PDB file of C-alpha atoms in Angstrom:
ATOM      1  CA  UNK A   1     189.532  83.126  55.289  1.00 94.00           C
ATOM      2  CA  UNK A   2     186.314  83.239  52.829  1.00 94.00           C
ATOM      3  CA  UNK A   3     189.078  82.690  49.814  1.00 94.00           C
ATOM      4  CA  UNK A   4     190.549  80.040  51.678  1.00 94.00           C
ATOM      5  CA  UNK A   5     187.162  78.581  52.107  1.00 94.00           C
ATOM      6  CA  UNK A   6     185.993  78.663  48.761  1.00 94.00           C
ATOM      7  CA  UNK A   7     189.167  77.275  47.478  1.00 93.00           C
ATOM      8  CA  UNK A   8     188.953  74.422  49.926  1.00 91.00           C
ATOM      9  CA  UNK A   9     184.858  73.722  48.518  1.00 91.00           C
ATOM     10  CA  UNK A  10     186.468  73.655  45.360  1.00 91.00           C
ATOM     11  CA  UNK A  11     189.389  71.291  45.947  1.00 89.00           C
ATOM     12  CA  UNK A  12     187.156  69.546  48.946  1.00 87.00           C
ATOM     13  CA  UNK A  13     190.193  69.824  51.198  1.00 88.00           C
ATOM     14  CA  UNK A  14     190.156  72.436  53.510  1.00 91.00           C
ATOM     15  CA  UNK A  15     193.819  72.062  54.705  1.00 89.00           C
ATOM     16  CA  UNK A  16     194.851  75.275  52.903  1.00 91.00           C
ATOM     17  CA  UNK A  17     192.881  76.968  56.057  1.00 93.00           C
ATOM     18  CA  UNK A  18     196.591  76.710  57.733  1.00 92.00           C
ATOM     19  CA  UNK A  19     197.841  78.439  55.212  1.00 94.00           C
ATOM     20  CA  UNK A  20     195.932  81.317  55.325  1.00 95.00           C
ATOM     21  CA  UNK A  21     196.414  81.010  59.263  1.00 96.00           C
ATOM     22  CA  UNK A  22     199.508  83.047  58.109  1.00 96.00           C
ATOM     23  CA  UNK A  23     198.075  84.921  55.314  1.00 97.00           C
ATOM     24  CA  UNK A  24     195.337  86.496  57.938  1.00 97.00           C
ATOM     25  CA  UNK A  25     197.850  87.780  60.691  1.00 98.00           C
ATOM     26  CA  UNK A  26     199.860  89.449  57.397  1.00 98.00           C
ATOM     27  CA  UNK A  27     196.958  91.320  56.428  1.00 97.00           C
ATOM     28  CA  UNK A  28     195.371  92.677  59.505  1.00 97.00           C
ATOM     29  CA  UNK A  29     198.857  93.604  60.287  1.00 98.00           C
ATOM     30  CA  UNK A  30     199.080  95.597  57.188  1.00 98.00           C
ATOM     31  CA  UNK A  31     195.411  97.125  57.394  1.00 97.00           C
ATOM     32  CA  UNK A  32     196.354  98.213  60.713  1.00 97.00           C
ATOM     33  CA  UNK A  33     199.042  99.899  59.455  1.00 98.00           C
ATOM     34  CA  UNK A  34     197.500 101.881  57.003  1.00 97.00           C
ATOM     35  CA  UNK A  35     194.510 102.951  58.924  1.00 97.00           C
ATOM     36  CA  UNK A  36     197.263 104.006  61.871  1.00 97.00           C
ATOM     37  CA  UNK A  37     198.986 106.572  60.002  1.00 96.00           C
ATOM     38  CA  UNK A  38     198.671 109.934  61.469  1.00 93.00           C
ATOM     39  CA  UNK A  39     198.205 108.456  64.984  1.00 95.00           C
ATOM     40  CA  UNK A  40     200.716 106.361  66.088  1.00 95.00           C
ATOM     41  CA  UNK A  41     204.921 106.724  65.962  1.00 96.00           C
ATOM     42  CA  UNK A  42     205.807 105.743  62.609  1.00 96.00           C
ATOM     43  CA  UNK A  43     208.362 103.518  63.891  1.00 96.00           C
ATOM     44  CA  UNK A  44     206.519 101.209  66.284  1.00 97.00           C
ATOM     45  CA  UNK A  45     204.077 101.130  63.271  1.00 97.00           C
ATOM     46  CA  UNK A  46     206.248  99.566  60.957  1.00 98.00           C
ATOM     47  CA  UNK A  47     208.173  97.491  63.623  1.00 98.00           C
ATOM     48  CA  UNK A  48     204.624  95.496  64.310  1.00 98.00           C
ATOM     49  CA  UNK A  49     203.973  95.811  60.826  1.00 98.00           C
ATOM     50  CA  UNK A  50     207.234  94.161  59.762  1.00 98.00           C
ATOM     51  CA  UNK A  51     207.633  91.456  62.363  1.00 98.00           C
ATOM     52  CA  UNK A  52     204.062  89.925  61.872  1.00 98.00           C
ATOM     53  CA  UNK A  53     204.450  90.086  58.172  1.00 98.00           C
ATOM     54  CA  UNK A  54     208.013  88.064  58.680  1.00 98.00           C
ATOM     55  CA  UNK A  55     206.231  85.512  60.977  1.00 98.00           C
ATOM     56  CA  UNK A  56     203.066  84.802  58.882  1.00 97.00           C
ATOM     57  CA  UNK A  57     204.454  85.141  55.418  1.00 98.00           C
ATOM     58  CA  UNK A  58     207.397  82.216  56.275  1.00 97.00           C
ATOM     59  CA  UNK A  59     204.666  80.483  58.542  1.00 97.00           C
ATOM     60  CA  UNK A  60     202.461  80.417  55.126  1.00 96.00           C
ATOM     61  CA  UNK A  61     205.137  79.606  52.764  1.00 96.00           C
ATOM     62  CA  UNK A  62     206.450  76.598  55.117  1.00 95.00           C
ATOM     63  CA  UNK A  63     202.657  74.913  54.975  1.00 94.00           C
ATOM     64  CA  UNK A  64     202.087  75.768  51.810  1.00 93.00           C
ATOM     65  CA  UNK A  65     205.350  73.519  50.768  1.00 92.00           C
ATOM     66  CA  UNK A  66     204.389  70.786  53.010  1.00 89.00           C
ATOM     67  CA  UNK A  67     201.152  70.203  52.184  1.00 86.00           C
ATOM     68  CA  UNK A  68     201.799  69.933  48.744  1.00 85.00           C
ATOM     69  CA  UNK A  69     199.804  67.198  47.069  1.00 81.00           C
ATOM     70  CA  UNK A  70     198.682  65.734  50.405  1.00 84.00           C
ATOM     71  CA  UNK A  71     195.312  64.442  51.061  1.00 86.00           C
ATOM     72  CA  UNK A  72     193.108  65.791  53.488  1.00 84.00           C
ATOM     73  CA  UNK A  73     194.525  66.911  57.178  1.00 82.00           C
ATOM     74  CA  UNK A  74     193.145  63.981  59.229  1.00 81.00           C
ATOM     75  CA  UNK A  75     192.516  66.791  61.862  1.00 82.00           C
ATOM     76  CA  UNK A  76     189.726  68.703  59.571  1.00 85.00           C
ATOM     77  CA  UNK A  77     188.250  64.993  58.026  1.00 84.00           C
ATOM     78  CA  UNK A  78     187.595  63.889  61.554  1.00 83.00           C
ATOM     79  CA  UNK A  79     185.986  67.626  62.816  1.00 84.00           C
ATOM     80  CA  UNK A  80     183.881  67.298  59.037  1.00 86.00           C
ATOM     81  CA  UNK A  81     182.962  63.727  59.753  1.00 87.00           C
ATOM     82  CA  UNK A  82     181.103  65.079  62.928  1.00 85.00           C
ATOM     83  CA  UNK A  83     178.302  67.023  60.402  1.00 85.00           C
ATOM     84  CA  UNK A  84     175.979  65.029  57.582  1.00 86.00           C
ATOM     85  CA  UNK A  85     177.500  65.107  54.341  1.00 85.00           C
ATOM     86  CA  UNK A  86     176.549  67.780  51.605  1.00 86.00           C
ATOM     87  CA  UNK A  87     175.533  71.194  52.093  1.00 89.00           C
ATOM     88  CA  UNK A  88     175.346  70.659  56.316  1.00 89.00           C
ATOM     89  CA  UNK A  89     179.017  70.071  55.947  1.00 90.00           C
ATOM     90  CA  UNK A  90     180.133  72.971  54.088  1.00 91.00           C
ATOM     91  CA  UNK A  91     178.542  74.839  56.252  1.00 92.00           C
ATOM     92  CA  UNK A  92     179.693  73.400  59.307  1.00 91.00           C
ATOM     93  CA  UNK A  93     183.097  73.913  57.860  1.00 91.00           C
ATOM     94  CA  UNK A  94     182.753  77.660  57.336  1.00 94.00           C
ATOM     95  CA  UNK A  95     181.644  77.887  60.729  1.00 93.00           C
ATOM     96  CA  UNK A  96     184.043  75.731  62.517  1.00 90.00           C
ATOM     97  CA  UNK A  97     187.049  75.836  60.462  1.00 90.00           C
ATOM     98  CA  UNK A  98     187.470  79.330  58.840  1.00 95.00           C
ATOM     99  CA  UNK A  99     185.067  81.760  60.325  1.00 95.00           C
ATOM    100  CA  UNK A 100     186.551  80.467  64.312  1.00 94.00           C
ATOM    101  CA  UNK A 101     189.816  80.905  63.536  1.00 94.00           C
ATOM    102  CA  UNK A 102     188.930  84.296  61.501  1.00 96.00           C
ATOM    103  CA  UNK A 103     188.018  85.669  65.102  1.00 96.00           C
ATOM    104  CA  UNK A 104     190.605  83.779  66.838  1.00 96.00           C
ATOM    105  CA  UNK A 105     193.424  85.595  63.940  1.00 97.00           C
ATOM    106  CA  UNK A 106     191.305  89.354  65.064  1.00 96.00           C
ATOM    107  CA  UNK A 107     191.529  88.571  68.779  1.00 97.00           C
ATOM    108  CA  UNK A 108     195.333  87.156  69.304  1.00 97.00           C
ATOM    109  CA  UNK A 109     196.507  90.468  66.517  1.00 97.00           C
ATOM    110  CA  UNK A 110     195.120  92.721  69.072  1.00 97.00           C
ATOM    111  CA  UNK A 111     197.902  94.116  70.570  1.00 97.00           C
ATOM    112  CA  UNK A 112     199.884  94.393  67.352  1.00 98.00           C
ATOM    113  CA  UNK A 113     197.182  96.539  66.489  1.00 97.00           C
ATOM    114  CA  UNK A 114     197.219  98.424  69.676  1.00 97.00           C
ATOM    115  CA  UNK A 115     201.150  98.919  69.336  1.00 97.00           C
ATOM    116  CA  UNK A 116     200.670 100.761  65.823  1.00 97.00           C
ATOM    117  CA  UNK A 117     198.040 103.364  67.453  1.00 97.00           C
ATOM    118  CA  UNK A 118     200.729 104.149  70.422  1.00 96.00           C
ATOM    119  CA  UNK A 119     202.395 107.674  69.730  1.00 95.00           C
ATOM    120  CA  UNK A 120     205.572 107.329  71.513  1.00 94.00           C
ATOM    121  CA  UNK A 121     208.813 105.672  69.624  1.00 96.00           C
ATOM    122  CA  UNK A 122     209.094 102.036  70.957  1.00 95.00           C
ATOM    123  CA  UNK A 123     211.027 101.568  74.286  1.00 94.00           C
ATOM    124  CA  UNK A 124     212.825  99.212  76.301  1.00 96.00           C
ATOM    125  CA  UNK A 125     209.592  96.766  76.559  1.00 96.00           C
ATOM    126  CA  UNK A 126     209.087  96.731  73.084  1.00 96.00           C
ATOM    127  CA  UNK A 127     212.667  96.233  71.913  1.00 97.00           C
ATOM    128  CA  UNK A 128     212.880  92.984  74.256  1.00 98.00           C
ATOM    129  CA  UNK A 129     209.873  91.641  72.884  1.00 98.00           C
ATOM    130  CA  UNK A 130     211.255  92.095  69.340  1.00 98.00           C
ATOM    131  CA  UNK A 131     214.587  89.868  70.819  1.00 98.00           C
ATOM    132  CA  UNK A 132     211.746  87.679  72.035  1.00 98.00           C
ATOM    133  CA  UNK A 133     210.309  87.481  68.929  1.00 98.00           C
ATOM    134  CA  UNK A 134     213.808  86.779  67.139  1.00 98.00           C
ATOM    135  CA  UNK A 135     213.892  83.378  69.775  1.00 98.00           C
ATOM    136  CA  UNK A 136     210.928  82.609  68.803  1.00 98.00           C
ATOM    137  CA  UNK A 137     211.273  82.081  64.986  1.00 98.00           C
ATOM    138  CA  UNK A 138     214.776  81.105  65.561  1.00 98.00           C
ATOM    139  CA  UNK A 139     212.658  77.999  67.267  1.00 98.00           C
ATOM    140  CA  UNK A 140     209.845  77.595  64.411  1.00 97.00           C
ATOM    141  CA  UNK A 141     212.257  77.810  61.360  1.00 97.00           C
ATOM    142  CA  UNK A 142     214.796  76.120  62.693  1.00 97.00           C
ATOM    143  CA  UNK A 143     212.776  73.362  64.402  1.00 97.00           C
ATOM    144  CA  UNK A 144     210.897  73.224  61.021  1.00 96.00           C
ATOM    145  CA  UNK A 145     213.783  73.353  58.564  1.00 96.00           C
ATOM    146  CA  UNK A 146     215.293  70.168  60.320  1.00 96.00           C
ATOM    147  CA  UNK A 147     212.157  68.133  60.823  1.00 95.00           C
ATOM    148  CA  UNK A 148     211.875  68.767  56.923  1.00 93.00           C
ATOM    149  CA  UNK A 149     215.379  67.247  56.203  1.00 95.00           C
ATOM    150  CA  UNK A 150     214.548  64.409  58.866  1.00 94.00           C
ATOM    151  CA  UNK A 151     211.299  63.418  57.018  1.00 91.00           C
ATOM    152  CA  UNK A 152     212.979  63.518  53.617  1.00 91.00           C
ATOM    153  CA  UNK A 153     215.344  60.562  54.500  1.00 92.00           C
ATOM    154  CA  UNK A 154     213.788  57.431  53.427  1.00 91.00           C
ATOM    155  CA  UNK A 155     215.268  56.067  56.299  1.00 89.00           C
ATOM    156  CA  UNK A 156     214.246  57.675  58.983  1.00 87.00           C
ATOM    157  CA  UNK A 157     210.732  56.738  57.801  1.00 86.00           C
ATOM    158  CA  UNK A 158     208.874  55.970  60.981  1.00 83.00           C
ATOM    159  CA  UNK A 159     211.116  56.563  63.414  1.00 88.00           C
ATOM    160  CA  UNK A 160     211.095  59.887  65.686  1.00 90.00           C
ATOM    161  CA  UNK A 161     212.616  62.756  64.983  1.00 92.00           C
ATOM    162  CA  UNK A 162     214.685  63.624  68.472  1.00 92.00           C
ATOM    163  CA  UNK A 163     217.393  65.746  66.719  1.00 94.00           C
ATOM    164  CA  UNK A 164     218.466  69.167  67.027  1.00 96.00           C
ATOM    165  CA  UNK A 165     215.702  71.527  68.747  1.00 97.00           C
ATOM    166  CA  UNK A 166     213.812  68.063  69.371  1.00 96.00           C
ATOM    167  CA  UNK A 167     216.027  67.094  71.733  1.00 96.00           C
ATOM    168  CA  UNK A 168     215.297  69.522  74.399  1.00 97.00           C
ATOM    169  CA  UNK A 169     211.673  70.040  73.299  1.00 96.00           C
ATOM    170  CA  UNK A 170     208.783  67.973  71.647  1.00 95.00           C
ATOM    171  CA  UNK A 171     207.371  70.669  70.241  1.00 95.00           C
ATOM    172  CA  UNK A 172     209.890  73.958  69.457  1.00 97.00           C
ATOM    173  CA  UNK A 173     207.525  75.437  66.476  1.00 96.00           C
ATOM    174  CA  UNK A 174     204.850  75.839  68.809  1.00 96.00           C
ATOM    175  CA  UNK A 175     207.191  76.862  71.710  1.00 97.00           C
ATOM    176  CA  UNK A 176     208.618  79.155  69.410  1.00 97.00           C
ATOM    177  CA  UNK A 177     205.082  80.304  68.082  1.00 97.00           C
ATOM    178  CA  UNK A 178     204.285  81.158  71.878  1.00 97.00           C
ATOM    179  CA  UNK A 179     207.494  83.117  71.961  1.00 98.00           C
ATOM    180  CA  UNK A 180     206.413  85.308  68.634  1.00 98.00           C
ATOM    181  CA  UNK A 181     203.283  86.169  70.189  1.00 98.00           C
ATOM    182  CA  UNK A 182     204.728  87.488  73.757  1.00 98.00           C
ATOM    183  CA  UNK A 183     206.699  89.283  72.123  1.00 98.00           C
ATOM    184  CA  UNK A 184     204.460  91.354  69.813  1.00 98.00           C
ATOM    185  CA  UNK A 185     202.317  91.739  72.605  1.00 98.00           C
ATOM    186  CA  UNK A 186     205.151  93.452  74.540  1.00 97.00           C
ATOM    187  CA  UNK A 187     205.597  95.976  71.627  1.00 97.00           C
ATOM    188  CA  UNK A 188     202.479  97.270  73.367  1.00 96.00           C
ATOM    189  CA  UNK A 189     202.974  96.437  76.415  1.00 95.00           C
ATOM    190  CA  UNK A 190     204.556  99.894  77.147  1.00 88.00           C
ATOM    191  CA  UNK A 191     200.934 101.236  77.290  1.00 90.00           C
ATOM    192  CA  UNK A 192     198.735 100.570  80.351  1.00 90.00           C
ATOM    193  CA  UNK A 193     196.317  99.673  77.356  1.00 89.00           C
ATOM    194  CA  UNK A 194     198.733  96.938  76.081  1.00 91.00           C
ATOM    195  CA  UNK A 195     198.708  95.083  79.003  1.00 94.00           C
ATOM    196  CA  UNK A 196     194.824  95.431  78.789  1.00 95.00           C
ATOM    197  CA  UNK A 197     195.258  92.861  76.006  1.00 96.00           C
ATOM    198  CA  UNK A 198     197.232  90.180  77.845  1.00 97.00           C
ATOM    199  CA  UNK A 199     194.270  87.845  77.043  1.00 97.00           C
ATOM    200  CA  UNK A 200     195.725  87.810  73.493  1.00 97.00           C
ATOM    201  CA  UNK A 201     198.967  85.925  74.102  1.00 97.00           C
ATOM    202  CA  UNK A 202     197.515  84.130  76.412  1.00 97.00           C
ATOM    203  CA  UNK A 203     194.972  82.259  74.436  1.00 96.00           C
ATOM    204  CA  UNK A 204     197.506  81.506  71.913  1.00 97.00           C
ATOM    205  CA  UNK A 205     199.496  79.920  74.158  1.00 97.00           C
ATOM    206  CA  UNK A 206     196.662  77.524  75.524  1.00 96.00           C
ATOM    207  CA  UNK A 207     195.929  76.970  71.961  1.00 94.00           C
ATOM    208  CA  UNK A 208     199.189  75.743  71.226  1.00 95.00           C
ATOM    209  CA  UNK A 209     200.200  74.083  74.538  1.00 94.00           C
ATOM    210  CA  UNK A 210     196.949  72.682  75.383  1.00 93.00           C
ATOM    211  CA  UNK A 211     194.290  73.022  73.067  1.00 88.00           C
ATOM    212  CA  UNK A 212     194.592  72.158  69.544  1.00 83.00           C
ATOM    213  CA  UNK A 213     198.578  71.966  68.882  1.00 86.00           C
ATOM    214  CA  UNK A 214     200.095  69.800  71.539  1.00 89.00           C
ATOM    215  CA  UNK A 215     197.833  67.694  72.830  1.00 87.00           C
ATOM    216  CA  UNK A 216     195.931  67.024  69.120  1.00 84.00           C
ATOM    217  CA  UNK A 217     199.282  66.285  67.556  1.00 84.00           C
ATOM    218  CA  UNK A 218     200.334  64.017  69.962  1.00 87.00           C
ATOM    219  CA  UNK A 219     197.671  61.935  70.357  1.00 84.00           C
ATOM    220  CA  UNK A 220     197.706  61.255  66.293  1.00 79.00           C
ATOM    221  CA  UNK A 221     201.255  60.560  66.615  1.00 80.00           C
ATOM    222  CA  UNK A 222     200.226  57.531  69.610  1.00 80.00           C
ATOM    223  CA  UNK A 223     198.311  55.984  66.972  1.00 79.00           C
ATOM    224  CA  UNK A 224     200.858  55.624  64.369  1.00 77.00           C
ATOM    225  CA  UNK A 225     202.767  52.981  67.047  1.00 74.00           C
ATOM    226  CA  UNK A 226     206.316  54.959  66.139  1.00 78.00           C
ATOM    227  CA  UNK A 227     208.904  52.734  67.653  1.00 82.00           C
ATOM    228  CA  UNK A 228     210.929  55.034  71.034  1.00 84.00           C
ATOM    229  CA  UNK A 229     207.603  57.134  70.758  1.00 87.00           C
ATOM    230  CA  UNK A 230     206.960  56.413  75.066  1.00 87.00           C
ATOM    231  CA  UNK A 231     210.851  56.617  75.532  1.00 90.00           C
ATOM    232  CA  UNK A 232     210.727  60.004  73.500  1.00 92.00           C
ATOM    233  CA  UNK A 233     208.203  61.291  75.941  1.00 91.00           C
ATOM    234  CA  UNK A 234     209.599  60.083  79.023  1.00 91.00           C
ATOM    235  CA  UNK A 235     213.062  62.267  78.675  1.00 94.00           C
ATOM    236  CA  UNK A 236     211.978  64.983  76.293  1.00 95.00           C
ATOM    237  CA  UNK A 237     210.164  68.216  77.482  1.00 95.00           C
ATOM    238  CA  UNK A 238     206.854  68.756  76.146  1.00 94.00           C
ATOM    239  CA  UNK A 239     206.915  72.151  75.885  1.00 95.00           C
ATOM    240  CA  UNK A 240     209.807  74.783  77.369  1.00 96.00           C
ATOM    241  CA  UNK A 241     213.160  73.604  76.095  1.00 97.00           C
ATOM    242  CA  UNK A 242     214.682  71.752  78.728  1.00 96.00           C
ATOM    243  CA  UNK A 243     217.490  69.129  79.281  1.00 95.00           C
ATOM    244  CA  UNK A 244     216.854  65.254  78.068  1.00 94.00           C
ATOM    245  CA  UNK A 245     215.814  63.564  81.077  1.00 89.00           C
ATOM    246  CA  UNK A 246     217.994  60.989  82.040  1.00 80.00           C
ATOM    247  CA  UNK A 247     216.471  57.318  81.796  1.00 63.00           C
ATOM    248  CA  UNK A 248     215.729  55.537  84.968  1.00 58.00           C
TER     249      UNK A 248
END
């Protein structure tokens, strides 16, 4: 997060922080691994190891592509525009931008970190939240892949994307996100300990359902005055993948 930082004083954009979103999950995963040998199974080590470094390396990648010569995140200018220009700023940003979700990346990787200290091979619990896992990039790459070839149509410029995954969900990276993180919190979950660290998936869900995915998204999306935005919303779930409600 401080590389991401200094590269975003130095560019004066500080999008790239979602990139290293990613990045950060990769690398405790990996630290975690190497400071874990000799006490947990060496399975279940690379197993959390592995799927975390899938999820945030594609995560990363996907971002990085997008945000390709973009301007500013209008997200991060209107958080900046809340501290004085100059030095107050770049400070402000350190704190609230890269240092926040630095803890938030150590507190939701908590159980991954758990599951590589556990001893015993991994068991039923963790194998179904590896096939929970598999949903839930199945939803983010998939969900991302074809609001990528969406966008890239001129003419579906401005209109709403309400294809594919986004018919039965207004949202299926972040369901899907939600889905990753259950699931490498039950790869520790077969530990009394793991279920100590419930908290984990559970912020990350709140995050992404009703803190600063969802509901942040959404409201920049009302302001762009997308023609069949309100229909949209009125039949499409706005989280869990559900049937199009039918029109009154």
């Amino acid at each position: 997060m401080l590389a991401a930082f200094a590269v975003g004083v130095r560019t004066g954009r500080h999008r790239g922080v979602d990139v290293a979103w990613g990045l950060a999950f990769t690398a405790v995963a990996l630290t975690g691994y190497g400071l874990s040998a000799g006490y947990g199974d060496g399975g279940r080590r690379a197993l959390a190891t592995v799927l975390v470094a899938v999820w945030g390396l594609r995560l990363a990648a996907h971002l990085w592509w997008r945000a390709r010569g973009l301007p500013e995140d209008t997200r991060y200018a209107r958080m900046l525009a809340k501290a004085p220009a100059g030095p107050a700023r770049t400070r402000y940003a350190l704190r609230i931008v890269y240092l926040l979700q630095a803890a938030l990346v150590w507190f939701v990787a908590l159980p991954v970190l758990a599951a590589q200290y556990l001893p015993d091979p991994p068991g039923a619990t963790a194998w179904a939240g590896t096939a929970l896992w598999a949903v839930g990039l199945f939803f983010e790459a998939v969900g991302d892949a074809q609001l990528a070839r969406f966008k890239a149509d001129p003419a579906h410029r401005g209109r709403v994307m309400d294809r594919g995954l986004w018919r039965y969900t207004r949202h299926p990276n972040y369901f899907g996100d939600a889905c990753v993180w259950w699931g490498l919190f039950l790869l520790a979950a077969d530990h009394p300990i793991g279920w100590a660290l419930v908290g984990s998936p559970l912020l990350m869900t709140w995050l992404l359902a009703f803190g600063s995915g969802k509901p942040m998204l959404e409201r920049h999306l009302a302001t762009t005055d997308r023609p069949g935005w309100s229909e949209y919303l009125a039949r499409t779930s706005p989280f869990l993948p559900l049937p199009p409600r039918r029109a009154r």
